[in-house]
Short mmCIF file of C-alpha atoms in Angstrom, two decimals:
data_model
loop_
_atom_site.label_atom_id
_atom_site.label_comp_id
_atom_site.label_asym_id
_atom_site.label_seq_id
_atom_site.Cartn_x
_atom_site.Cartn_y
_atom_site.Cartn_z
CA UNK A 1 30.19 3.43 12.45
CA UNK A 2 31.50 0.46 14.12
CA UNK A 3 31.75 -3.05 11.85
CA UNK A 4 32.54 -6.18 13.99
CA UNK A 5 32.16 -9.55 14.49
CA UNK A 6 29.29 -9.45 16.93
CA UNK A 7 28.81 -10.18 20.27
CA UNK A 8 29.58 -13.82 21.79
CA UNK A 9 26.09 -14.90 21.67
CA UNK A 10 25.84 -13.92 18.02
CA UNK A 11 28.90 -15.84 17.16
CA UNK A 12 27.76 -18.72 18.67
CA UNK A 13 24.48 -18.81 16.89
CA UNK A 14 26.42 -19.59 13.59
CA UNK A 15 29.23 -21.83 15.20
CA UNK A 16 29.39 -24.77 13.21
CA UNK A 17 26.84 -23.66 10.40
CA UNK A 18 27.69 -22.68 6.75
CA UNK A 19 27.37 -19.36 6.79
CA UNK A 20 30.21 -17.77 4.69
CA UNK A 21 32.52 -15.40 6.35
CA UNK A 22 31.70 -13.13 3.40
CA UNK A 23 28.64 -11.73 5.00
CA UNK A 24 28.67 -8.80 6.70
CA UNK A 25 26.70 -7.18 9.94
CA UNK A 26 26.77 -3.67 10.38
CA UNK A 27 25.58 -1.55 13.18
CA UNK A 28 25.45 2.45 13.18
CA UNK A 29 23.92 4.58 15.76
CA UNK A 30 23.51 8.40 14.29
CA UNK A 31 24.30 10.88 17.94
CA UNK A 32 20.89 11.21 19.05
CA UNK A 33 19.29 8.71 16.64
CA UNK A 34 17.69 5.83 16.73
CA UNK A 35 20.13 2.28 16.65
CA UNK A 36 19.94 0.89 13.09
CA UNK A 37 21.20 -2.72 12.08
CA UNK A 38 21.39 -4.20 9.08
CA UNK A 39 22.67 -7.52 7.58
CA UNK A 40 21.86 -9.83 4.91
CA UNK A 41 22.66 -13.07 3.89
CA UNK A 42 22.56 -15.28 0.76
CA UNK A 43 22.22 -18.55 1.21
CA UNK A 44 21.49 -21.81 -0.79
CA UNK A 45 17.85 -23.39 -0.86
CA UNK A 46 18.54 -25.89 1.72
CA UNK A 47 16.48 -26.69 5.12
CA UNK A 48 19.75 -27.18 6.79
CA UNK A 49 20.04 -23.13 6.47
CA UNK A 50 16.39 -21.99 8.04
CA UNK A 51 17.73 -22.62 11.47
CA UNK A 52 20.82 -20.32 10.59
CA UNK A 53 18.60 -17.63 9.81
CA UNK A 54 16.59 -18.22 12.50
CA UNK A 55 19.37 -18.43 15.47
CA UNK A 56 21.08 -15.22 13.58
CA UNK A 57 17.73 -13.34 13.87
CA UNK A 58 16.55 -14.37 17.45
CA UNK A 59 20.58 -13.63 18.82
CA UNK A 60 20.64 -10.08 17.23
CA UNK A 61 17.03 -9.17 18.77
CA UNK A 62 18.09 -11.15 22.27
CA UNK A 63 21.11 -8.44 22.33
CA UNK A 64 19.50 -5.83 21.44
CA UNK A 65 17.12 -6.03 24.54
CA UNK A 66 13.82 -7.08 22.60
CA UNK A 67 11.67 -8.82 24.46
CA UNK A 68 10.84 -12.48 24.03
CA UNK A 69 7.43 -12.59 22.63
CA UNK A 70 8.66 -10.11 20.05
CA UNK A 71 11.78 -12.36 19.64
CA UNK A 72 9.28 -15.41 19.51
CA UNK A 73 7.14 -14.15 16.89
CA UNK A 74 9.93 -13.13 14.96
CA UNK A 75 11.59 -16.48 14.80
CA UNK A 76 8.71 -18.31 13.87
CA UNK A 77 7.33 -15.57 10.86
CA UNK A 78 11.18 -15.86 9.58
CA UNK A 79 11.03 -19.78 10.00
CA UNK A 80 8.04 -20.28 8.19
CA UNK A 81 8.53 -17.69 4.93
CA UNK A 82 12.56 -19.15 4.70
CA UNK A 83 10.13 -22.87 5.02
CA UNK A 84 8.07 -21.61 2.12
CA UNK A 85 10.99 -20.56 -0.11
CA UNK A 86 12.89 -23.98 0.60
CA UNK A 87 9.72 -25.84 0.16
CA UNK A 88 8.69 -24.06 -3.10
CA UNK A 89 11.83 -22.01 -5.11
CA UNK A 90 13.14 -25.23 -6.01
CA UNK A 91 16.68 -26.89 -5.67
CA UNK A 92 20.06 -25.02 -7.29
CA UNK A 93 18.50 -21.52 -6.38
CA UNK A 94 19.77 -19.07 -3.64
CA UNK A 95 17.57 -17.33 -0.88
CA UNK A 96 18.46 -14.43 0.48
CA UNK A 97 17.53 -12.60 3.65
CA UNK A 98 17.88 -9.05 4.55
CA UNK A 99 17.25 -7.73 8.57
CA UNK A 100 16.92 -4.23 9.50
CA UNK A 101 16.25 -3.00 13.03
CA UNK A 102 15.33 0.72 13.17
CA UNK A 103 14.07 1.82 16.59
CA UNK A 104 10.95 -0.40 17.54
CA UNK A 105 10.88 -1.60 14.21
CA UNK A 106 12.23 -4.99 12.61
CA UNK A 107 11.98 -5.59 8.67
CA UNK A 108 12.76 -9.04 7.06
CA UNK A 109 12.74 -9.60 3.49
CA UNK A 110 13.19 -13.37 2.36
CA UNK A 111 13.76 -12.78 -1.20
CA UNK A 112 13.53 -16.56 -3.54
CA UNK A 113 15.54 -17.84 -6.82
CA UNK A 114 12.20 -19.14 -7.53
CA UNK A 115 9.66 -18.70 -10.42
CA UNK A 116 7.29 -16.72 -8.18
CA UNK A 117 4.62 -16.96 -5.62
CA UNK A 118 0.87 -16.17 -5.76
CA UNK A 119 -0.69 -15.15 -2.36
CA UNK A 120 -3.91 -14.90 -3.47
CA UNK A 121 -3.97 -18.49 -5.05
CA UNK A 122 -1.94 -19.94 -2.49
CA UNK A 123 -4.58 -18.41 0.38
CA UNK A 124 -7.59 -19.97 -2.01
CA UNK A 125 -6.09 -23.32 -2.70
CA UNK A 126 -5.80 -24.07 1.56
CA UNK A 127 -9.54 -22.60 1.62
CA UNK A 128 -11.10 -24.83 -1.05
CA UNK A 129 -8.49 -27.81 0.44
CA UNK A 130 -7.90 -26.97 3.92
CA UNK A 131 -4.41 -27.66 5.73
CA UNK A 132 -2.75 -30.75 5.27
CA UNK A 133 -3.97 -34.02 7.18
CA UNK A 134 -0.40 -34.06 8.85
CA UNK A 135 -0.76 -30.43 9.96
CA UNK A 136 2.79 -29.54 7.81
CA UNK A 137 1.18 -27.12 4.95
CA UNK A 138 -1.15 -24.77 4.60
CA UNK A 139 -0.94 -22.47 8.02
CA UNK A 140 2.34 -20.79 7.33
CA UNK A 141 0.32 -17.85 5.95
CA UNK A 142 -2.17 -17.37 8.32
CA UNK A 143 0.98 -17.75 10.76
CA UNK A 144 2.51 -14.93 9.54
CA UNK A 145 0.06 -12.36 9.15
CA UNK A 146 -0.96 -13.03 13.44
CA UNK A 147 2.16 -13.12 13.77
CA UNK A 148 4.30 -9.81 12.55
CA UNK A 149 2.11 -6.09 11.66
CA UNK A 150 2.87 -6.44 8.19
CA UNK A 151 3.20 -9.09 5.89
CA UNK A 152 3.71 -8.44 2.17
CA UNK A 153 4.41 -9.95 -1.04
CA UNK A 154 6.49 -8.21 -3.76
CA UNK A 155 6.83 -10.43 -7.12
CA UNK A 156 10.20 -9.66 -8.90
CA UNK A 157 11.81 -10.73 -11.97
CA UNK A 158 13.73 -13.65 -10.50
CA UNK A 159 11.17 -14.72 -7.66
CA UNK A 160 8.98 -13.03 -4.81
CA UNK A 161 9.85 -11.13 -1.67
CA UNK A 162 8.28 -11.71 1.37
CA UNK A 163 8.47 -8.83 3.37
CA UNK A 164 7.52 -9.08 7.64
CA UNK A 165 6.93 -6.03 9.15
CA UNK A 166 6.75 -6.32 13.56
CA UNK A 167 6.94 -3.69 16.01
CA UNK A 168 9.61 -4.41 18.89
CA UNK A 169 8.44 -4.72 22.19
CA UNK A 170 11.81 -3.27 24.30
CA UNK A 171 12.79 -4.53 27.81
CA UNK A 172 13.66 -1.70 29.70
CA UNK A 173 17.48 -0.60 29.53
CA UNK A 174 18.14 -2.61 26.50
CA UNK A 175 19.72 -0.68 23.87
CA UNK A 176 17.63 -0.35 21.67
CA UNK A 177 15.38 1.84 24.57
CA UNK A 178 18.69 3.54 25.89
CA UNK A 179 18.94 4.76 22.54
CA UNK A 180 15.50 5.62 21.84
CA UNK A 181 15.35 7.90 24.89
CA UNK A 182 18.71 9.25 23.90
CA UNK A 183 16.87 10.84 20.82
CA UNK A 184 14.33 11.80 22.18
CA UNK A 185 16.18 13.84 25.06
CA UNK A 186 18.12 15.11 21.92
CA UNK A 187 15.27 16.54 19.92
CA UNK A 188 13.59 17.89 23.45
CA UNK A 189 16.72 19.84 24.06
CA UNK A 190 17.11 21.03 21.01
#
């Protein structure tokens, strides 16, 4: 298992931004398996933060050899639920986000301090009212369901979790592929 500080273009997509150096990223590759990443951050409910979540995510994918409409879609699923949680949790909580890459397969979970989140009312009040006249509320739902393969909402004690779900479109000899077809010419040989 290898535990760093990530590559340059990582780095430089929290230069300058409040992310605490607390947080860790960790990468394992199992010989013959799949790559797996996982990180998570906690952050207060701020807008200045989406955009660090945002340039983390679309930096890890970009160097991982994902390709850009996966990357784009990505971005704009996490930009909208982290949106939702600022917009709604309320001020003096914590977000956190947790990203996990396994194969072709991103999960985010954008978990709120808030005092929970009704889908099912939310996607009924936007019917009956429609989106805003200024175009700022009311399509971040629909946005994320086109957007990712799943899209799920898991109400806890101390708030909801958003959970997006996307399959990874690869460009070819990124490493997320090289790795892919390492395993597989692993469990044909054996």
């Amino acid at each position: 298992m290898r535990t760093g500080d990530g590559s340059p273009r990582v780095r430089s997509a929290v230069a300058g931004r409040s992310v605490p150096s607390s947080h860790r990223c960790c990468a394992t590759r199992r010989l013959g398996g799949p790559v797996h990443l996982s990180y998570g951050l906690r952050l207060p409910t701020d807008v200045r933060h989406v955009p660090v979540v945002r340039h983390l995510a679309t930096a890890t994918l970009t160097e991982l050899g994902v390709s850009p409409s996966s990357i784009d879609d990505i971005a704009l699923a996490v930009t909208e639920a982290c949106s939702n949680v600022v917009q709604h949790a309320g001020s003096g909580a914590d977000f956190e986000v947790r990203v996990s890459v396994e194969g072709e397969w991103c999960r985010i979970e954008v978990v709120d301090g808030g005092g929970g989140f009704d889908p099912a009312r939310a996607a009924a009040e936007v019917l009956a009212e429609g989106p805003s006249s200024d175009l700022t509320h009311g399509r971040g739902l629909g946005l994320m369901r086109i957007l990712v393969d799943q899209l799920h909402f898991v109400p806890g004690e101390s708030g909801t979790t958003v959970v997006l779900v996307k399959h990874l479109q690869l460009l070819p000899g990124s490493v997320l592929a090289a790795a892919l077809r390492m395993g597989q010419d692993a469990r044909e040989g054996a």
